[in-house]
PDB file of C-alpha atoms in Angstrom:
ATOM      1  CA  UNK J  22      40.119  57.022-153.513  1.00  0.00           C
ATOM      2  CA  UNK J  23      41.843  60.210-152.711  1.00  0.00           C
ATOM      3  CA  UNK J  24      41.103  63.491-154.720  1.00  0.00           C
ATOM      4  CA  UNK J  25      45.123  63.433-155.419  1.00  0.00           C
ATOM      5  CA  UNK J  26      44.865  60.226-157.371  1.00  0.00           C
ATOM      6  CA  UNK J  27      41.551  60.824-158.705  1.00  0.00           C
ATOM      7  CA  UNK J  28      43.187  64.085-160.748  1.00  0.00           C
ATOM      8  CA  UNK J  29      45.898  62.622-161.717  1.00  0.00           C
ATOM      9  CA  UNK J  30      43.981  59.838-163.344  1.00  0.00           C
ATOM     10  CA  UNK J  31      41.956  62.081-164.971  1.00  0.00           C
ATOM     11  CA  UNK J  32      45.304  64.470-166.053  1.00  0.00           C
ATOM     12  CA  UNK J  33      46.572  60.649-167.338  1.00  0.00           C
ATOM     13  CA  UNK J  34      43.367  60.577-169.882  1.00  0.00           C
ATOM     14  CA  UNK J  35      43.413  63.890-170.816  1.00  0.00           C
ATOM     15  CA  UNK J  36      46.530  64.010-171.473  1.00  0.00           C
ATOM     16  CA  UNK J  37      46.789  60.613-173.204  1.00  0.00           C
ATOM     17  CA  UNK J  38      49.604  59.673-171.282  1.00  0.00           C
ATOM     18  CA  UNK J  39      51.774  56.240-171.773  1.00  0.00           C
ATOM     19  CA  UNK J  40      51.667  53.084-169.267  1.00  0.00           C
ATOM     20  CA  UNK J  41      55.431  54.111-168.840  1.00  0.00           C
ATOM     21  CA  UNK J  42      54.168  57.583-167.892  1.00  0.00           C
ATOM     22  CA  UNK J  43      51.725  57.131-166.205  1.00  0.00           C
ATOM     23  CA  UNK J  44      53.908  54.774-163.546  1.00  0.00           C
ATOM     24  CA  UNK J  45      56.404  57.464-163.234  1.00  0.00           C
ATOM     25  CA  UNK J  46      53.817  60.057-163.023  1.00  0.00           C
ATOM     26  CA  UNK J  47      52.441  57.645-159.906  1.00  0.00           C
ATOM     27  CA  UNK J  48      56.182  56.919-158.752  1.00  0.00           C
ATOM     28  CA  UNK J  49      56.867  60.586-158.030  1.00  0.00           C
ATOM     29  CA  UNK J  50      53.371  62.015-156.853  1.00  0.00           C
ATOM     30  CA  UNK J  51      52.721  64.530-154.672  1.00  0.00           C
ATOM     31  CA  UNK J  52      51.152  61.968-151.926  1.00  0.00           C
ATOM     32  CA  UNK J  53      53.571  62.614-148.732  1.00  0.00           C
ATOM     33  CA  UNK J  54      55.287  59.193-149.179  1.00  0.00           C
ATOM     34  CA  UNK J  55      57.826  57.519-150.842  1.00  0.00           C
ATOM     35  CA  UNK J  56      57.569  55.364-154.717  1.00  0.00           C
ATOM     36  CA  UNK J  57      56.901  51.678-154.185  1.00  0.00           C
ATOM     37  CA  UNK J  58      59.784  49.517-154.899  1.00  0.00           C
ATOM     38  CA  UNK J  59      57.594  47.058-157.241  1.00  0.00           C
ATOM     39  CA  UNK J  60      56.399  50.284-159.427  1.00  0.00           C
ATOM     40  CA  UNK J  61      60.276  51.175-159.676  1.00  0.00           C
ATOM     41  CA  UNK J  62      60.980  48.014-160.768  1.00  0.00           C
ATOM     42  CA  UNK J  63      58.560  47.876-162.592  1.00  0.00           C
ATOM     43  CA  UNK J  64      59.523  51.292-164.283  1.00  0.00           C
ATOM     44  CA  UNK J  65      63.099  49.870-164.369  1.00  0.00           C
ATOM     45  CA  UNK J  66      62.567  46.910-166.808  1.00  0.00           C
ATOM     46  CA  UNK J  67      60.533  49.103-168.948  1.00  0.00           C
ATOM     47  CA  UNK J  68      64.237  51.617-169.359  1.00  0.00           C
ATOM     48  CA  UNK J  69      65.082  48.163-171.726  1.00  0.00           C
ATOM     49  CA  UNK J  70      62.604  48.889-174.073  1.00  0.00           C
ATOM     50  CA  UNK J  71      63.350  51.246-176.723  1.00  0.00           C
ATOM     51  CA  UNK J  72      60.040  53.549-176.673  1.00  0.00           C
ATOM     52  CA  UNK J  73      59.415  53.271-172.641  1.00  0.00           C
ATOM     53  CA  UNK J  74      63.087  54.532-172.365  1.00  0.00           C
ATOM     54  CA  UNK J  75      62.164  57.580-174.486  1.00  0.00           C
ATOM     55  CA  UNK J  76      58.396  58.229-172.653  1.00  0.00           C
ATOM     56  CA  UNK J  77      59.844  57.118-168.735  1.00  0.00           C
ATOM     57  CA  UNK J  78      63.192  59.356-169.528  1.00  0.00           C
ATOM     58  CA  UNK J  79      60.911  62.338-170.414  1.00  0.00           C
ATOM     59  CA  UNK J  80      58.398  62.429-168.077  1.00  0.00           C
ATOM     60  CA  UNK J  81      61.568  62.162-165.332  1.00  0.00           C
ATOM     61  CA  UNK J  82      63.137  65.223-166.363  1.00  0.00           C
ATOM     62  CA  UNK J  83      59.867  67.165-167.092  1.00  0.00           C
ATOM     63  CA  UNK J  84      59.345  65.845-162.932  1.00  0.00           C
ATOM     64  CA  UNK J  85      62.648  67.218-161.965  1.00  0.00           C
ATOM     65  CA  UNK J  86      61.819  70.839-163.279  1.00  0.00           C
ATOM     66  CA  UNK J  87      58.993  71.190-160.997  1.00  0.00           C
ATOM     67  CA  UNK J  88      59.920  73.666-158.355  1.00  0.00           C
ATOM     68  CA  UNK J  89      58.471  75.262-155.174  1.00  0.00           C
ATOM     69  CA  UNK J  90      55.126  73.203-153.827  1.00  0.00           C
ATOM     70  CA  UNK J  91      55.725  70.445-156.040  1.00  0.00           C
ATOM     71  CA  UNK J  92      59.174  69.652-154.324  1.00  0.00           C
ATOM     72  CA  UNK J  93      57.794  66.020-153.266  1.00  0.00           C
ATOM     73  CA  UNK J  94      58.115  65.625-157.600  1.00  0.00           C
ATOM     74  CA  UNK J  95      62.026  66.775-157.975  1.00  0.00           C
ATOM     75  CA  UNK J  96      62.713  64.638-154.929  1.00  0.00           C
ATOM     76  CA  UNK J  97      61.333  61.365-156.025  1.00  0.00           C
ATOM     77  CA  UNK J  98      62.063  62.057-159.249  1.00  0.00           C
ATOM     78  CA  UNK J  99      65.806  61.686-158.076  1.00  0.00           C
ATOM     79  CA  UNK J 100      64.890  58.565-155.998  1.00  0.00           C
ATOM     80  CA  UNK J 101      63.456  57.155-158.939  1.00  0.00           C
ATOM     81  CA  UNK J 102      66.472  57.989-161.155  1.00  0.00           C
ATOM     82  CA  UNK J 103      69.137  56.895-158.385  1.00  0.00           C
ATOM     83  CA  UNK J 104      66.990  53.645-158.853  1.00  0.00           C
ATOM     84  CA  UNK J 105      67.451  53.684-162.517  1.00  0.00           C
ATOM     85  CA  UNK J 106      70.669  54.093-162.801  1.00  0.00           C
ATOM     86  CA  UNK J 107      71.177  51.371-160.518  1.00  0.00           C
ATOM     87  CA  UNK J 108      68.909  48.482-161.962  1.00  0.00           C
ATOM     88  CA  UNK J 109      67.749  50.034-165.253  1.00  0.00           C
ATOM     89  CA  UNK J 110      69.112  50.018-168.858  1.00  0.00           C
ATOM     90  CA  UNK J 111      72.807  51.480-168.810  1.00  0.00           C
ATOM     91  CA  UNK J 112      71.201  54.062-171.227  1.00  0.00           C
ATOM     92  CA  UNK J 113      69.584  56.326-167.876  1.00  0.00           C
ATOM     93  CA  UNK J 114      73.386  56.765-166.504  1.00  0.00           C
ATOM     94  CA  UNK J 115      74.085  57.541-169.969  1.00  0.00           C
ATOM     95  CA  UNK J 116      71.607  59.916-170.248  1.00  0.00           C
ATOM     96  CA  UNK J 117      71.936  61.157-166.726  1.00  0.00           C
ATOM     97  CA  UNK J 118      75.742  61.752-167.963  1.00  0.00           C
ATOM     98  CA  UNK J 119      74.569  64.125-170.772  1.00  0.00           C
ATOM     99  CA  UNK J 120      72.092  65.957-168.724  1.00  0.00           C
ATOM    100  CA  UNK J 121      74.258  66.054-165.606  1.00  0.00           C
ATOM    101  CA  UNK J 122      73.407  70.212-165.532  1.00  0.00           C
ATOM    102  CA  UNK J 123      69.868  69.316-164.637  1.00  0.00           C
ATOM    103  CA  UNK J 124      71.066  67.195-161.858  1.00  0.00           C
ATOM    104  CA  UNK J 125      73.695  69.761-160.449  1.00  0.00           C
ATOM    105  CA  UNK J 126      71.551  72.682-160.320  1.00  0.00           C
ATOM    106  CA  UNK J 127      69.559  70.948-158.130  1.00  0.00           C
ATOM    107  CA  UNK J 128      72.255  71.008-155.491  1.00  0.00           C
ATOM    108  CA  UNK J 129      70.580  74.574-155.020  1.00  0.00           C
ATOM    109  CA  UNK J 130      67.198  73.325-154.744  1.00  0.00           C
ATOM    110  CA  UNK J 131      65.123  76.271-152.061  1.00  0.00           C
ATOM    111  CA  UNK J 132      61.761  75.732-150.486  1.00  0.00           C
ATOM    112  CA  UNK J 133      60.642  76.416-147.403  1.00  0.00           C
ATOM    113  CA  UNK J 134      56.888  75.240-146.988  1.00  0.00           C
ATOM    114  CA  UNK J 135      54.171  77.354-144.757  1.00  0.00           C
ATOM    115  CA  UNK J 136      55.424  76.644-141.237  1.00  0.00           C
ATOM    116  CA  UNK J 137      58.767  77.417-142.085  1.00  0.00           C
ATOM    117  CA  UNK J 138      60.453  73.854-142.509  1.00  0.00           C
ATOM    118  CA  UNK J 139      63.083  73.870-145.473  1.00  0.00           C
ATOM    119  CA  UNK J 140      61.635  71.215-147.488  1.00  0.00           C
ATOM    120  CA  UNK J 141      64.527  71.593-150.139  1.00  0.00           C
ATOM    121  CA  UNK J 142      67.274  70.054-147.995  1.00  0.00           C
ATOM    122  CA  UNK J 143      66.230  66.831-149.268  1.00  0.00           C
ATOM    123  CA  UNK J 144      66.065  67.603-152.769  1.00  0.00           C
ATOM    124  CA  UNK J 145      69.906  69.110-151.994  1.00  0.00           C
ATOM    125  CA  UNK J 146      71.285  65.823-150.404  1.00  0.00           C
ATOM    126  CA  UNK J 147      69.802  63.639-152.865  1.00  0.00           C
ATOM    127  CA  UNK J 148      70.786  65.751-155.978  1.00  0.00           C
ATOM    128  CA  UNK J 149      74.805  65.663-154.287  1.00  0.00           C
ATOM    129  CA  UNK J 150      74.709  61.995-153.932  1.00  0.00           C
ATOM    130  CA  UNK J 151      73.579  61.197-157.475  1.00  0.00           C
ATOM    131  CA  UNK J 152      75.698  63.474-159.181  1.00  0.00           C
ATOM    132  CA  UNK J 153      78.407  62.099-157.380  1.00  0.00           C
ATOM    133  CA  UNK J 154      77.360  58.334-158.333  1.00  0.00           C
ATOM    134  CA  UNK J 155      77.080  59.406-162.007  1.00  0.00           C
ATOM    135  CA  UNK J 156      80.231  61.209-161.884  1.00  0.00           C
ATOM    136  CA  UNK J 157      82.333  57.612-160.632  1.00  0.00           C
ATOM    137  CA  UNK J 158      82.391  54.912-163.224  1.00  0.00           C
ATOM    138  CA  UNK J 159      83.850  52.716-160.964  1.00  0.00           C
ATOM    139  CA  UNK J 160      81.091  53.567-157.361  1.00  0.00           C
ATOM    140  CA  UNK J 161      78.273  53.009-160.154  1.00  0.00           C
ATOM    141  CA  UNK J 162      79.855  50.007-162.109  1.00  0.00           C
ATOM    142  CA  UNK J 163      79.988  48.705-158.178  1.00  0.00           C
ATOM    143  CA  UNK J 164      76.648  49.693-157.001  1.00  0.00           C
ATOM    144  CA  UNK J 165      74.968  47.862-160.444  1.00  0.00           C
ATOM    145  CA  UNK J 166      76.456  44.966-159.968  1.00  0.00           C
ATOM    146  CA  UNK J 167      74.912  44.565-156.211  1.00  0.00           C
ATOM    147  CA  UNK J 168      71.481  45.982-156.792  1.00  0.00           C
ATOM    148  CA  UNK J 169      71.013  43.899-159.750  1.00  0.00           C
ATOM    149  CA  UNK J 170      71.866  40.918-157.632  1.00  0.00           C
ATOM    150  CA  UNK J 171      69.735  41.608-154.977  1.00  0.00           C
ATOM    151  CA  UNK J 172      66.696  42.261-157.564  1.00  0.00           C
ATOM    152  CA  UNK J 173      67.924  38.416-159.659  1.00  0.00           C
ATOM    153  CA  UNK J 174      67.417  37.176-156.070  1.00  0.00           C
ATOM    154  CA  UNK J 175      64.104  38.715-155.359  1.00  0.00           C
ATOM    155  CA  UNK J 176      62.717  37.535-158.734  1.00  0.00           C
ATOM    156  CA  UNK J 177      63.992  34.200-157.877  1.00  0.00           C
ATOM    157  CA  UNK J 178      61.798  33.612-154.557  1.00  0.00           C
ATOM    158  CA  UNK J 179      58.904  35.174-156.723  1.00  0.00           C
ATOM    159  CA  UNK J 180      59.237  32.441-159.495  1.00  0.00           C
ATOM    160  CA  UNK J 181      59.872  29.710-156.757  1.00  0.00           C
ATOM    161  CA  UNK J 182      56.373  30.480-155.174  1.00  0.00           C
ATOM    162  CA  UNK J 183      54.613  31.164-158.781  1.00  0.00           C
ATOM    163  CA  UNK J 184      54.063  34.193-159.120  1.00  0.00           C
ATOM    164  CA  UNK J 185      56.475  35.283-161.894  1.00  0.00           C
ATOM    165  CA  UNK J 186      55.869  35.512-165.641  1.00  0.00           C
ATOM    166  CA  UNK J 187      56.424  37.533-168.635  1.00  0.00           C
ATOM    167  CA  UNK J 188      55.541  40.597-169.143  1.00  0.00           C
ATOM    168  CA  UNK J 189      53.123  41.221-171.876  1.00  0.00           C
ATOM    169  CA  UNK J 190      54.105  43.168-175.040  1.00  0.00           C
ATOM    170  CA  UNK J 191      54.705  47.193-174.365  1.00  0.00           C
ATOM    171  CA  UNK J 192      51.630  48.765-175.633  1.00  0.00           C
ATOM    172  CA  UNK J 193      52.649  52.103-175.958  1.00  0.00           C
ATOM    173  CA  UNK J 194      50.525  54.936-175.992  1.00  0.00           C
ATOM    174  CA  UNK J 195      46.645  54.757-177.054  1.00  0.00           C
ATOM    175  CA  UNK J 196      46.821  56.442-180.694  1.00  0.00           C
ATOM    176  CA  UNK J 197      43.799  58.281-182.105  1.00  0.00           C
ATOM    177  CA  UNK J 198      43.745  56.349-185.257  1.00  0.00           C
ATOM    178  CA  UNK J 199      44.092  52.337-183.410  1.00  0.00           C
ATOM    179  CA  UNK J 200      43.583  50.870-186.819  1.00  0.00           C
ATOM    180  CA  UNK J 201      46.808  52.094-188.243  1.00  0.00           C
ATOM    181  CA  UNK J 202      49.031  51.135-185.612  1.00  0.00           C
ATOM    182  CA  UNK J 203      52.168  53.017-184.625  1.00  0.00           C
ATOM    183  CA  UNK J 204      55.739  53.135-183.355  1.00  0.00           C
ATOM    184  CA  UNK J 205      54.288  52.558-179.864  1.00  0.00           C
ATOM    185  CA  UNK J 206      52.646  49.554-180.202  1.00  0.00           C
ATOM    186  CA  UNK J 207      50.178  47.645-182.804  1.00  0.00           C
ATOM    187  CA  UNK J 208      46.194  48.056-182.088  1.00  0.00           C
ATOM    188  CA  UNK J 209      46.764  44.273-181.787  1.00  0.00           C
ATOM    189  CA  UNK J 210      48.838  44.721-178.713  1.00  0.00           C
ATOM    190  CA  UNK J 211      47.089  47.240-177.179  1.00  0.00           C
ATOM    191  CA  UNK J 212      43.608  44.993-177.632  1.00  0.00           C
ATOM    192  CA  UNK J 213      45.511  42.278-176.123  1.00  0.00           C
ATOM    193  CA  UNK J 214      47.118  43.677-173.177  1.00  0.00           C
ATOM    194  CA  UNK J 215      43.534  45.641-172.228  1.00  0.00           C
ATOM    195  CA  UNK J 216      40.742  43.006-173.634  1.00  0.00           C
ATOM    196  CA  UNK J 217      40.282  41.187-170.191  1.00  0.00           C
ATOM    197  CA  UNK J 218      36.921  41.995-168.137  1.00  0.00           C
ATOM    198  CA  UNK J 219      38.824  43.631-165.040  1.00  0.00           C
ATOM    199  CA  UNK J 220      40.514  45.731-167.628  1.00  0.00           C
ATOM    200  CA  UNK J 221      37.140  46.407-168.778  1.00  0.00           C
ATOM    201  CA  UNK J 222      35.793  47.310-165.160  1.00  0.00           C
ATOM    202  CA  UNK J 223      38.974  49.558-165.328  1.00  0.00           C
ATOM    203  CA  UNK J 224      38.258  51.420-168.206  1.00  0.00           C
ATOM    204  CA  UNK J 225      34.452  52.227-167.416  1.00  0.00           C
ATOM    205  CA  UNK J 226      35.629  52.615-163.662  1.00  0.00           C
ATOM    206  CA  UNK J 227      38.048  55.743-165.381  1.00  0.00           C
ATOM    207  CA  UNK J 228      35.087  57.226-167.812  1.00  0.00           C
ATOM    208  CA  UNK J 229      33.229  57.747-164.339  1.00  0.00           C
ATOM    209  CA  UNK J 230      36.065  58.987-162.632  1.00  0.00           C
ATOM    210  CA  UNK J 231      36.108  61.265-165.483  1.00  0.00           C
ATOM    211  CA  UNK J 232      32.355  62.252-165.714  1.00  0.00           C
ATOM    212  CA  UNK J 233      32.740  62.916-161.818  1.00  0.00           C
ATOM    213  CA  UNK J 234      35.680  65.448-162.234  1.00  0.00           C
ATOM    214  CA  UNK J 235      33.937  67.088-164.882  1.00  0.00           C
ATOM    215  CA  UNK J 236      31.245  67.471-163.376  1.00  0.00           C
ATOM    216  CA  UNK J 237      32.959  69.196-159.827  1.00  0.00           C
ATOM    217  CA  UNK J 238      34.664  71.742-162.147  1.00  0.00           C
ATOM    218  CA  UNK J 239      31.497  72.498-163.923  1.00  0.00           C
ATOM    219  CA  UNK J 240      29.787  73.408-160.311  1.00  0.00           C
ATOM    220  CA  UNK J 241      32.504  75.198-158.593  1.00  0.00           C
TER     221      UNK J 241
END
């Protein structure tokens, strides 16, 4: 595992951070390549539930004020959100709409990395091409209509070969007091979605992960 993902995993439990989060946080990483489609699909039918819209929204906006070294963030952050507003809840286009300041000042996006390569032309093109799509009802009402077409079909051939099923309940964020439950999820549903033995593994796998990080910061 690389020393990228193993901080962010520990910034994920530190911070407490959602399962919607946490995917966007992964979506628009610094690793040098681009967001898997299946995690922004993923990340798109979460936009359809009324709390992951909220915690997916905000963590892509707190991504697209990153600046300078962190440019690989504002520029998949857009990705992501060009792929939201494609094939997620019509609330992100709505949202994009009444934010669209964010969006445009990154038309202006500068950063030129150590050997001199302008690594903020990207972040420019991309930041044109979805305020322009935001900005035309009619280009976006168009471009909806095929990519959620093309993702009907793709979930399709996944149900004909057996791999599709429903997704389990949202859990929400972990709360502090599980017992009382919360407006992100019952402890019921967050025992449920987490009580298998690989999610288990998982959880003990993180606590190391954890121990491990703590321990290189103690040393250095």
């Amino acid at each position: 595992m690389q020393t990228s993902s193993l901080r962010r995993q520990v910034k994920n439990m530190v911070n407490n951070y959602s399962e919607a989060e946490i995917k966007v946080r992964e979506a628009t990483s610094n690793d040098p390549w681009g967001p898997p489609s299946t995690l922004m699909s993923e990340i798109a039918d979460l936009t359809f539930n009324v709390v992951a819209f909220t915690e997916v929204m905000g963590m892509i906006w707190k991504r697209l004020n990153d600046h300078g070294k962190n440019w690989r963030h504002v520029y998949k952050a857009l990705t992501l959100l060009d792929y939201l507003v494609k094939t997620g809840s019509e609330r992100v286009a709505q949202q994009c709409r009444e934010n669209i300041f964010t969006v445009q000042t990154l038309r202006d996006f500068q950063f030129t990395d150590r050997d001199g390569r302008d690594q903020g032309v990207n972040v420019r093109e991309k930041a044109k091409q979805l305020v322009g799509l935001i900005r035309d009802e009619e280009k976006l009402k168009q471009e909806r209509s095929q990519a959620l077409k093309t993702k009907e079909r793709m979930a399709r051939g996944a149900a004909s070969m057996g791999s599709a099923s429903m997704p389990p309940p949202y859990p929400g964020r972990r709360t502090s007091h599980p017992g009382t439950g919360s407006g992100h999820g019952s402890h019921e549903e967050f025992s449920r979605s987490r009580g298998s033995p690989s999610s288990f593994h998982c959880e003990l796998q993180h606590i190391g992960i954890f121990c491990y990080m703590s321990c290189m910061l103690f040393y250095v």
